[in-house]
Short mmCIF file of N, CA, C and O in Angstrom, two decimals:
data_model
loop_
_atom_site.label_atom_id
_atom_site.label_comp_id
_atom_site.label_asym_id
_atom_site.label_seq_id
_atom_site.Cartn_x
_atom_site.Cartn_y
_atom_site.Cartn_z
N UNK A 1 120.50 93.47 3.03
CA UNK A 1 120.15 94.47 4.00
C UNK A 1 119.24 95.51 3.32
O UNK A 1 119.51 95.79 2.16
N UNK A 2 118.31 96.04 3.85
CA UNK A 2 116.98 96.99 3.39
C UNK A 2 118.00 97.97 3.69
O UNK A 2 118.98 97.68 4.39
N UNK A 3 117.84 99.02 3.23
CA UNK A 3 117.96 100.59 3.53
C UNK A 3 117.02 101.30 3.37
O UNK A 3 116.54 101.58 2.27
N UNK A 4 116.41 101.87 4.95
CA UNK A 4 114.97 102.89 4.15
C UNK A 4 115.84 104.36 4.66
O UNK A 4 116.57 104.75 5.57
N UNK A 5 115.02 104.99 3.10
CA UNK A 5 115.51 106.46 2.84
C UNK A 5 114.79 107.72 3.46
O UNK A 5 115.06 108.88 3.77
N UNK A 6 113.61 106.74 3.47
CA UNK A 6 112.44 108.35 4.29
C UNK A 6 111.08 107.37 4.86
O UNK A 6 110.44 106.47 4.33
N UNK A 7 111.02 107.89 5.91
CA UNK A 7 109.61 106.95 6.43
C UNK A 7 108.37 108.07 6.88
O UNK A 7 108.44 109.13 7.51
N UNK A 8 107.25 107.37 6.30
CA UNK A 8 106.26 108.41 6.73
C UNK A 8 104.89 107.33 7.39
O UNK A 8 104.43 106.26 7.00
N UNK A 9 104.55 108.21 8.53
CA UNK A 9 102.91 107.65 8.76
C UNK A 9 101.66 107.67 8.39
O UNK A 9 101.54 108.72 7.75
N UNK A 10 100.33 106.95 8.43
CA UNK A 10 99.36 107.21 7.49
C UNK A 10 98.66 107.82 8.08
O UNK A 10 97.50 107.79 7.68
N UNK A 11 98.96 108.66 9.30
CA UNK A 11 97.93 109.87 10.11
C UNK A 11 98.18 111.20 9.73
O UNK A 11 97.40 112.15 9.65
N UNK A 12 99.91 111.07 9.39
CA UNK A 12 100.35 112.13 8.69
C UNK A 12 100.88 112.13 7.72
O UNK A 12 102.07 111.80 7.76
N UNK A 13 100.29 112.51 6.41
CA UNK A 13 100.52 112.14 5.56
C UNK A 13 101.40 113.33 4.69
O UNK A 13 101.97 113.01 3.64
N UNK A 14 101.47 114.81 5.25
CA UNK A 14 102.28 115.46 4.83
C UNK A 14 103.60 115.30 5.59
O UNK A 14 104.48 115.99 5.07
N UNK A 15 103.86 114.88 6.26
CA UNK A 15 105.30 114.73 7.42
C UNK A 15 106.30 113.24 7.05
O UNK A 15 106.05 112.09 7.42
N UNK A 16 107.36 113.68 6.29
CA UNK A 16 107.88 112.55 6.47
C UNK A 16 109.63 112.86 6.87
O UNK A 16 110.37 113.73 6.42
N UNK A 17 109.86 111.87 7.79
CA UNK A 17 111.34 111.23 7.82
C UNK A 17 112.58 111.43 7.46
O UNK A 17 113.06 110.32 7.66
N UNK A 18 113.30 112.00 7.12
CA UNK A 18 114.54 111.96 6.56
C UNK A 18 115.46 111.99 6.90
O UNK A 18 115.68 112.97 7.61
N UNK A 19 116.69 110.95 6.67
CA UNK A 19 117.99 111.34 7.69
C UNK A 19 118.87 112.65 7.09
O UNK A 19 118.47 113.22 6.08
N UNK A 20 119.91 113.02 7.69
CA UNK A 20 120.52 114.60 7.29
C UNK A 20 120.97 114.19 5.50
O UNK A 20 120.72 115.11 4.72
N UNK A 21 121.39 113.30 5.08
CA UNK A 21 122.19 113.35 3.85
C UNK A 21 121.12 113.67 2.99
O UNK A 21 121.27 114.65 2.27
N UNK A 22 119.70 112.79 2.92
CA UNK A 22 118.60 113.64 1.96
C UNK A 22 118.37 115.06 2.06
O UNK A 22 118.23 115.91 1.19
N UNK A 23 118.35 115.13 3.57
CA UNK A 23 117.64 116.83 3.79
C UNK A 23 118.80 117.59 2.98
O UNK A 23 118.73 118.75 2.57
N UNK A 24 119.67 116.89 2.86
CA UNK A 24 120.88 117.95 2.33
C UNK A 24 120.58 118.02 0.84
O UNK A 24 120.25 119.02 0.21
N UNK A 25 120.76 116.73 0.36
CA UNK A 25 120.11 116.89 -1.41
C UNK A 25 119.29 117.76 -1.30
O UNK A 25 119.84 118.75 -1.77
N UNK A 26 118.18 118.05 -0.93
CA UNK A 26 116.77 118.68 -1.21
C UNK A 26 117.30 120.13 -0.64
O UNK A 26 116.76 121.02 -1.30
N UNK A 27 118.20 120.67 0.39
CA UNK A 27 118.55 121.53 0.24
C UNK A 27 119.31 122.33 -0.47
O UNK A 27 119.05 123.52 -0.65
N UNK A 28 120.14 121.82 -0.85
CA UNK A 28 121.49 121.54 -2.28
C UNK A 28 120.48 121.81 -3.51
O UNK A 28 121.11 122.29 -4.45
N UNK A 29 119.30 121.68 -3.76
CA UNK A 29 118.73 121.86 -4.70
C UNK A 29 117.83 122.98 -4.55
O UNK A 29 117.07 123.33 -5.45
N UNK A 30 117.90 123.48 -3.55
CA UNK A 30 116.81 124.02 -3.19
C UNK A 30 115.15 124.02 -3.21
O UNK A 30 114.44 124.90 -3.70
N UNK A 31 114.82 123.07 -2.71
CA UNK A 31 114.09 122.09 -2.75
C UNK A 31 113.14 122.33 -1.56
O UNK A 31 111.92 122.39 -1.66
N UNK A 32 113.75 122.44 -0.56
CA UNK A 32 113.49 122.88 0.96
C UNK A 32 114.13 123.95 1.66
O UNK A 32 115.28 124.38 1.59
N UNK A 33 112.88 124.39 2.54
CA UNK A 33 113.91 125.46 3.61
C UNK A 33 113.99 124.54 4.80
O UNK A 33 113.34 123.57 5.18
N UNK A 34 115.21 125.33 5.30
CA UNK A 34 115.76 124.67 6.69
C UNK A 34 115.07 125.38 7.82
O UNK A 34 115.57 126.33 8.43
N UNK A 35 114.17 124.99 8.01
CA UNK A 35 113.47 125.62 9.88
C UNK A 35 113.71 125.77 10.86
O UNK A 35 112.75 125.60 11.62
N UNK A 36 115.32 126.24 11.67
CA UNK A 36 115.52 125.65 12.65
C UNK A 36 114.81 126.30 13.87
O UNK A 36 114.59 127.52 13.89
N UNK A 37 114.40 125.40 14.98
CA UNK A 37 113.46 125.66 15.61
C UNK A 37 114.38 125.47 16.52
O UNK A 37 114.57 124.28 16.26
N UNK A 38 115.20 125.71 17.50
CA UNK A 38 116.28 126.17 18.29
C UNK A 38 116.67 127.12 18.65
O UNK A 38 116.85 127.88 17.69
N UNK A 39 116.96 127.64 19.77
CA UNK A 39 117.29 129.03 20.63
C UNK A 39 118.10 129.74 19.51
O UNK A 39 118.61 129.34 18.46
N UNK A 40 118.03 130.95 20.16
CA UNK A 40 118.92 131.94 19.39
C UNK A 40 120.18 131.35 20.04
O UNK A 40 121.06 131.10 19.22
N UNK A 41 120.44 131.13 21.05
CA UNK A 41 121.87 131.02 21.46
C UNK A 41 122.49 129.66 20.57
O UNK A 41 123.53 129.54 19.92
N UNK A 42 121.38 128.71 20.84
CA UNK A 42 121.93 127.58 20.17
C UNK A 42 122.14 127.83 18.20
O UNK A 42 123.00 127.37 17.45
N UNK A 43 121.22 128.52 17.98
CA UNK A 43 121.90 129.15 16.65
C UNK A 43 122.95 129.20 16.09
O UNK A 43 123.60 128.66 15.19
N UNK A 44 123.01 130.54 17.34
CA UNK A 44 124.98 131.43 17.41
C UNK A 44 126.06 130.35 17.00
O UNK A 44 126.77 130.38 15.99
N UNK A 45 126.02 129.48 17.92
CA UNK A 45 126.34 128.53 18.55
C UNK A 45 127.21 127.69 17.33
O UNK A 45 128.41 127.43 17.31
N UNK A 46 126.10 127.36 16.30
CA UNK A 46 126.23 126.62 15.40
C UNK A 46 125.22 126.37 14.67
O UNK A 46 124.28 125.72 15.15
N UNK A 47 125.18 126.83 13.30
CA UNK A 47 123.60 126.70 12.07
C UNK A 47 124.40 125.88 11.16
O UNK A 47 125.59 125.55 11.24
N UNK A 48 123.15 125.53 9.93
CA UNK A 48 123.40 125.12 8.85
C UNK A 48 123.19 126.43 8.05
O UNK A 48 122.28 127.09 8.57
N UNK A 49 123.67 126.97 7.09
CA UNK A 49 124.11 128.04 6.51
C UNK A 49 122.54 128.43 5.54
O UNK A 49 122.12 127.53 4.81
N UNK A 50 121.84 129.65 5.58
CA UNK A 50 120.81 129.81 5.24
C UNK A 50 119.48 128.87 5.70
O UNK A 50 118.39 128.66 5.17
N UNK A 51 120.04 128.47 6.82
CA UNK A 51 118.71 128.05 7.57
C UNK A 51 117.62 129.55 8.21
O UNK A 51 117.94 130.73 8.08
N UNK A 52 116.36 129.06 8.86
CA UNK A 52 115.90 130.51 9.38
C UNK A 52 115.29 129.50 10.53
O UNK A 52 114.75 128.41 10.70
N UNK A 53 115.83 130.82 11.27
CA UNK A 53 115.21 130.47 12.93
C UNK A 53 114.40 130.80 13.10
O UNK A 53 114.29 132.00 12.85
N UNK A 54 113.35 130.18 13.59
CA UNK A 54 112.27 130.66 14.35
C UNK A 54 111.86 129.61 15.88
O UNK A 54 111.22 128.56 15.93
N UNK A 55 112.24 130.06 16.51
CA UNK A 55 112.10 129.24 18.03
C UNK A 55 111.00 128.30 18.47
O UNK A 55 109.83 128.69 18.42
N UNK A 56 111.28 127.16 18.86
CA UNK A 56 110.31 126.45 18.79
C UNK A 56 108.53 127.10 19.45
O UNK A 56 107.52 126.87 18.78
N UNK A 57 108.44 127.88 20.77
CA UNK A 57 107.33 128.64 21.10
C UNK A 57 107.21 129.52 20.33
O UNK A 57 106.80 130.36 21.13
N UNK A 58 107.24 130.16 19.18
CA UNK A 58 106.72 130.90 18.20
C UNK A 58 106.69 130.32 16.53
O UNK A 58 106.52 130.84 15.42
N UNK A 59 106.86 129.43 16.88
CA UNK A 59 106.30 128.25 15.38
C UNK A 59 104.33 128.45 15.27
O UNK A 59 103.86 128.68 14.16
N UNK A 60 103.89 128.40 15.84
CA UNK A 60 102.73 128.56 15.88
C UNK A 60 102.22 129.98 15.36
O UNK A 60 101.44 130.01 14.41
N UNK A 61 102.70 131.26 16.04
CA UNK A 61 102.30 132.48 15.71
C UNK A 61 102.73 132.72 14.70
O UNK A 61 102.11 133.49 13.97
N UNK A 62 104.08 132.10 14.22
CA UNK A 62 104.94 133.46 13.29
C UNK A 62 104.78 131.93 12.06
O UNK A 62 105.72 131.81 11.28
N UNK A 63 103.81 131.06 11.96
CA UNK A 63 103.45 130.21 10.67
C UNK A 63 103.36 130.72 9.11
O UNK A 63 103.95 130.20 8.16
N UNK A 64 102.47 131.88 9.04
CA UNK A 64 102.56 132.15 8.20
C UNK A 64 103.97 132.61 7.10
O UNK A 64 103.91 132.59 5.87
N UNK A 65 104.98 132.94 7.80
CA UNK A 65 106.16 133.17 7.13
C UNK A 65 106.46 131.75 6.88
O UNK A 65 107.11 132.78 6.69
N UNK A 66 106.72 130.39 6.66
CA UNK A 66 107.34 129.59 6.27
C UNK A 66 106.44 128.62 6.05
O UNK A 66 106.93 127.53 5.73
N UNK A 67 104.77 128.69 6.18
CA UNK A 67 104.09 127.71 5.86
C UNK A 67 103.50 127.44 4.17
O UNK A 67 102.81 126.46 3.89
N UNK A 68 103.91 128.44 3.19
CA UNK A 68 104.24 128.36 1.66
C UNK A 68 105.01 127.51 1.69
O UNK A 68 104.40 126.58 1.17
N UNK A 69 105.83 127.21 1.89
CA UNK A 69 107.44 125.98 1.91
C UNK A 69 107.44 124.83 1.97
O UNK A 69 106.52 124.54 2.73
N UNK A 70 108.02 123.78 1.54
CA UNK A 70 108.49 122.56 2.12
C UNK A 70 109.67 122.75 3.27
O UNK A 70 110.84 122.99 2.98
N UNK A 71 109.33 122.66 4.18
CA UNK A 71 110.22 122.79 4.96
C UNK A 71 110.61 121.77 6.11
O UNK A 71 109.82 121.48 7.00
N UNK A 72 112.35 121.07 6.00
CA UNK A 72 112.86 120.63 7.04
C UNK A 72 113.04 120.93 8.36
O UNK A 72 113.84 121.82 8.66
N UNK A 73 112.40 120.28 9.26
CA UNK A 73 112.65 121.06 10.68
C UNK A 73 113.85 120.31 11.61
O UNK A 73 114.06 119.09 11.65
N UNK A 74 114.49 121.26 12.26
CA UNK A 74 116.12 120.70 12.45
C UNK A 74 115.99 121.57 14.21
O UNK A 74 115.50 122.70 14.31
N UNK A 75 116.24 121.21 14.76
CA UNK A 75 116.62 121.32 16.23
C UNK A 75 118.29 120.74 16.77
O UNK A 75 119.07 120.73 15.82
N UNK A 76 118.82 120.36 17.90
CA UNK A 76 119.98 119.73 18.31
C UNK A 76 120.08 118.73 18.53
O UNK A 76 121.28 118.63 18.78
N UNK A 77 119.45 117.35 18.69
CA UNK A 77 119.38 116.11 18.67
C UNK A 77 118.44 115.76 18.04
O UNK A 77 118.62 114.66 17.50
N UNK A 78 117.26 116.32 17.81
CA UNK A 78 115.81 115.60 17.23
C UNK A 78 114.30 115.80 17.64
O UNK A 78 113.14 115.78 17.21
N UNK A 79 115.00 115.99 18.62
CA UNK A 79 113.78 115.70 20.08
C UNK A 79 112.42 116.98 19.99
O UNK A 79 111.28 116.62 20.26
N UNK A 80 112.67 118.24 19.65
CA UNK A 80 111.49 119.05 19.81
C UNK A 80 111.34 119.05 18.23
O UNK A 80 110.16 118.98 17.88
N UNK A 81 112.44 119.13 16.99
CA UNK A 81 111.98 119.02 16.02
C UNK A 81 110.79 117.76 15.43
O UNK A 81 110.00 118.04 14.53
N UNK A 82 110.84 116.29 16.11
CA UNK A 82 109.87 115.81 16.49
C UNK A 82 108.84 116.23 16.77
O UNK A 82 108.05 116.39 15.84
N UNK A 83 108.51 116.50 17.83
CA UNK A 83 107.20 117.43 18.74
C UNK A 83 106.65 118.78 17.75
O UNK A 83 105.84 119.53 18.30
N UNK A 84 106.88 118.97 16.91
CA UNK A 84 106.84 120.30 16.15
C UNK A 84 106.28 119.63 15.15
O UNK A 84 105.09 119.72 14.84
N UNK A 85 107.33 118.73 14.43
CA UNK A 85 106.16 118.12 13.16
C UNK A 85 105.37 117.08 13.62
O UNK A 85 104.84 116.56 12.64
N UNK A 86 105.15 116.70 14.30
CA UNK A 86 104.34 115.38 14.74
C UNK A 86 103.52 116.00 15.66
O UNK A 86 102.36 115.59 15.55
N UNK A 87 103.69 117.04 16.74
CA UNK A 87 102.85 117.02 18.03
C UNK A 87 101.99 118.78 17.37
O UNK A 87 100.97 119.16 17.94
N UNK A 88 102.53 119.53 16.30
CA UNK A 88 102.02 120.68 15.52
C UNK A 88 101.61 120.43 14.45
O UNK A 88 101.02 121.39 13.97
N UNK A 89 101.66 119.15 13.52
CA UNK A 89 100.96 119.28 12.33
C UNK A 89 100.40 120.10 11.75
O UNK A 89 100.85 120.55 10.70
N UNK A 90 98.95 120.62 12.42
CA UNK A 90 98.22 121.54 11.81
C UNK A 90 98.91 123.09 11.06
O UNK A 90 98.62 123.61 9.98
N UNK A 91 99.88 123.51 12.07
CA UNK A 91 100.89 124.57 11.38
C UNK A 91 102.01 124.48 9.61
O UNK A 91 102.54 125.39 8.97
N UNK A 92 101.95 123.03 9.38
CA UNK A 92 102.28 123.17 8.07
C UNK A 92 101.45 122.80 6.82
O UNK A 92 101.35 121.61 6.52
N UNK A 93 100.91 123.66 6.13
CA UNK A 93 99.60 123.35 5.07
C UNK A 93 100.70 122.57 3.74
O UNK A 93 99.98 122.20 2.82
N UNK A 94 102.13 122.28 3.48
CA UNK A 94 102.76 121.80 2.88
C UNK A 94 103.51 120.44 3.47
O UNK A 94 103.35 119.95 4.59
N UNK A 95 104.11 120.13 2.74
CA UNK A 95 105.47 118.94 3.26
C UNK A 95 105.84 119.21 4.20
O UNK A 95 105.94 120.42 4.39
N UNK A 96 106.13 118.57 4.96
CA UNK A 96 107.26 119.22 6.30
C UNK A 96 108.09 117.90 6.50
O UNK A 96 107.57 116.82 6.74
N UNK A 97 109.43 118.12 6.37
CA UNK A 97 110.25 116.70 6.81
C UNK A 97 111.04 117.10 8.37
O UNK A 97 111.71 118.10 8.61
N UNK A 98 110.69 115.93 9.32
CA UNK A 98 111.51 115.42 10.19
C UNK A 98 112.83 115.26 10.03
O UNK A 98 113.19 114.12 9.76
N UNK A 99 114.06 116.51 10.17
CA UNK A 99 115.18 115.75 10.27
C UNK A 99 115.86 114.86 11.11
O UNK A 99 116.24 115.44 12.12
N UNK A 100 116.20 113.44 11.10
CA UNK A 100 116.47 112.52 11.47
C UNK A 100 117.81 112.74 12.41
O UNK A 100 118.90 112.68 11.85
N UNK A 101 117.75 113.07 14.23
CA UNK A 101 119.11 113.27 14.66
C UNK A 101 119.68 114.58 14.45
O UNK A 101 120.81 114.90 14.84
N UNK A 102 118.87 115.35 13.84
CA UNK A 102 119.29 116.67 14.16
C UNK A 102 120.27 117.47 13.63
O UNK A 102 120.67 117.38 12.47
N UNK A 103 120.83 118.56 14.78
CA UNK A 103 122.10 119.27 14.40
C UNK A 103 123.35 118.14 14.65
O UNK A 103 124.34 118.23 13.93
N UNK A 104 123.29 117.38 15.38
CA UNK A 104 124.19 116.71 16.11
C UNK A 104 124.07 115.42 14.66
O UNK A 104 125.15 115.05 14.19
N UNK A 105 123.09 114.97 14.23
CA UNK A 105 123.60 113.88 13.06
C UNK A 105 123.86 115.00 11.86
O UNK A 105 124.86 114.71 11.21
N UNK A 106 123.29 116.05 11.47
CA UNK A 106 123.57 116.64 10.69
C UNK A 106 125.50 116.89 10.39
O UNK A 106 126.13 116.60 9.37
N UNK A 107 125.99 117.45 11.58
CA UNK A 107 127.71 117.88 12.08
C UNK A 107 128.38 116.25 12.13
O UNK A 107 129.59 116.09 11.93
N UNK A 108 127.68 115.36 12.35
CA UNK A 108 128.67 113.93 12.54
C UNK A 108 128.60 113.50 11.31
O UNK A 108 129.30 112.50 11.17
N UNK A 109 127.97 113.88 10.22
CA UNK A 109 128.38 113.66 8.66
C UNK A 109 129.34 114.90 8.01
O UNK A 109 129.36 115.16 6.81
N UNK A 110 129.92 115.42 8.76
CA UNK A 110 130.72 116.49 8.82
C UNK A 110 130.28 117.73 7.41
O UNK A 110 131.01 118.24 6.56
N UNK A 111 128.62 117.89 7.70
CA UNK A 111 128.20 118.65 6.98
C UNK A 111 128.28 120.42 7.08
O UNK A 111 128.71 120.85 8.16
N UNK A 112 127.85 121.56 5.92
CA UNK A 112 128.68 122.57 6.35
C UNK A 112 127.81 123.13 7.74
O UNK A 112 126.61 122.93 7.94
N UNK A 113 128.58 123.76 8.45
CA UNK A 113 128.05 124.69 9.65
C UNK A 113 128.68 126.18 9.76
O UNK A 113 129.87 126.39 9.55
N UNK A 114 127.85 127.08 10.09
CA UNK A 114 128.41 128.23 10.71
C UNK A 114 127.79 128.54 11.52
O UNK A 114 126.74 128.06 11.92
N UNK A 115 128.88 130.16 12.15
CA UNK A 115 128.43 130.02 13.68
C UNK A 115 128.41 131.49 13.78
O UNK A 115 128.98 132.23 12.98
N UNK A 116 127.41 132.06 15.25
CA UNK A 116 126.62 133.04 15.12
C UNK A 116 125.70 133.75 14.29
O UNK A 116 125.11 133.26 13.32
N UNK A 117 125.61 134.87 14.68
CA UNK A 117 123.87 135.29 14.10
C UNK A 117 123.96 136.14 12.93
O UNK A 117 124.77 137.05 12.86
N UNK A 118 122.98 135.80 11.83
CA UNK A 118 122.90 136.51 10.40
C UNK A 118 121.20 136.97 10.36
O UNK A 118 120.34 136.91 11.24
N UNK A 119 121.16 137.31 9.38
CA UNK A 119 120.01 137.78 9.25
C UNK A 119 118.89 137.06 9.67
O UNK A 119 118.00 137.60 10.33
N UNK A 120 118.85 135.51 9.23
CA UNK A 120 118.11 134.65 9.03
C UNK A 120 117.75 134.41 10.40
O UNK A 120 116.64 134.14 10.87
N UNK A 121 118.87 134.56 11.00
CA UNK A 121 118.87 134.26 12.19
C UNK A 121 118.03 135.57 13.60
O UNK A 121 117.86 135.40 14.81
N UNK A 122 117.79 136.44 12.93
CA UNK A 122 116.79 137.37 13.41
C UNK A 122 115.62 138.00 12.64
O UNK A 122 115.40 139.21 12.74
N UNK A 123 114.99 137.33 12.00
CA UNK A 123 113.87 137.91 11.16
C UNK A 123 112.68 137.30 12.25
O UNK A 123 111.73 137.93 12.69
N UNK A 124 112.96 136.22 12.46
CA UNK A 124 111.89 136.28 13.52
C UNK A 124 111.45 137.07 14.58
O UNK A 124 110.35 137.03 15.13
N UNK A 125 112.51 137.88 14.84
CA UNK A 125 112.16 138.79 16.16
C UNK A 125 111.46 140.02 15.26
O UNK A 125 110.50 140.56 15.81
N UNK A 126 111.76 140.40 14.21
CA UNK A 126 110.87 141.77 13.92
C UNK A 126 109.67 140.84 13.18
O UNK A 126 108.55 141.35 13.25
N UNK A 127 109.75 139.69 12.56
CA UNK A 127 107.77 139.44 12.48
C UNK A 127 106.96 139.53 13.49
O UNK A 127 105.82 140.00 13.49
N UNK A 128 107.75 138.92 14.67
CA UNK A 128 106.81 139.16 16.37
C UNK A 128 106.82 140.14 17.06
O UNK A 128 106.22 140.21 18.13
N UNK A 129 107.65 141.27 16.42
CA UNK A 129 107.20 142.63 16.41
C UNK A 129 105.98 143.28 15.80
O UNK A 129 105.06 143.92 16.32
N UNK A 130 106.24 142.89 14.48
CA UNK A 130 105.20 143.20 13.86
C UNK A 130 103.58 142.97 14.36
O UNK A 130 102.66 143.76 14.53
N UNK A 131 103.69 141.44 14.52
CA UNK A 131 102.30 140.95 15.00
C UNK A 131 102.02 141.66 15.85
O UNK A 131 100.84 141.99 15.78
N UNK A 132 102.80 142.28 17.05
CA UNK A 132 102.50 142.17 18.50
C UNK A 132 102.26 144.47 18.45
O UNK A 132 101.66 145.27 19.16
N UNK A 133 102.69 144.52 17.83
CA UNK A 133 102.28 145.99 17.51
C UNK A 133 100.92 146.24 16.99
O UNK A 133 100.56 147.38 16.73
#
């Protein structure tokens, strides 16, 4: 049986693949930041611990804060974190990995989570202050 660990395409060549247990090494090492591009509520709700939110409609404006980074992008099933690295490319001038399945494969490897809002979890609202002043 093959096991592939990370898959990438040859259109995008900074974007690749990863299911939650790598993103976790590379976070565990600090290696990567965690992007989550998910509501504030869904945040609250439930994060991976020192992740930073920034909502998927302000990934574009508020780039410059996390586009220095390698950064994993993590949503609740997959689905807009997809659309973000694949359908936004141009917004990451570094690595950017696809997490594979999301918050939801991330929690079914019974990885750590916490719940409601920390800092990380509102720095985005005073950068889009900032800009917008």
């Amino acid at each position: 049986m093959q096991i592939i660990e990370q898959y990438s395409t040859p259109f995008y060549k900074n974007i690749i693949d990863l299911p939650p247990s790598m993103v976790r090494k590379l976070w565990k090492k600090d290696q990567v930041l965690i992007l989550d591009i998910r509501t504030p509520q869904e945040y609250i709700e439930h994060h991976i611990p020192g992740s930073l939110l920034i909502p998927m409609d302000y990934l574009e404006i508020l780039q410059e804060y996390f586009s220095d980074r390698e950064v994993a992008v993590v949503c609740e099933h997959g689905n807009r974190a997809r659309y973000a690295t694949y359908g936004m490319p141009h917004i990451y001038k570094r690595k950017a990995i696809y997490m594979i399945g999301g918050m939801a494969g991330w929690m079914s490897m019974g990885y750590e989570v916490e719940s409601g809002m920390d800092e990380n979890g509102t720095k985005w609202e005073e950068w889009l202050e900032k800009k917008l002043s």
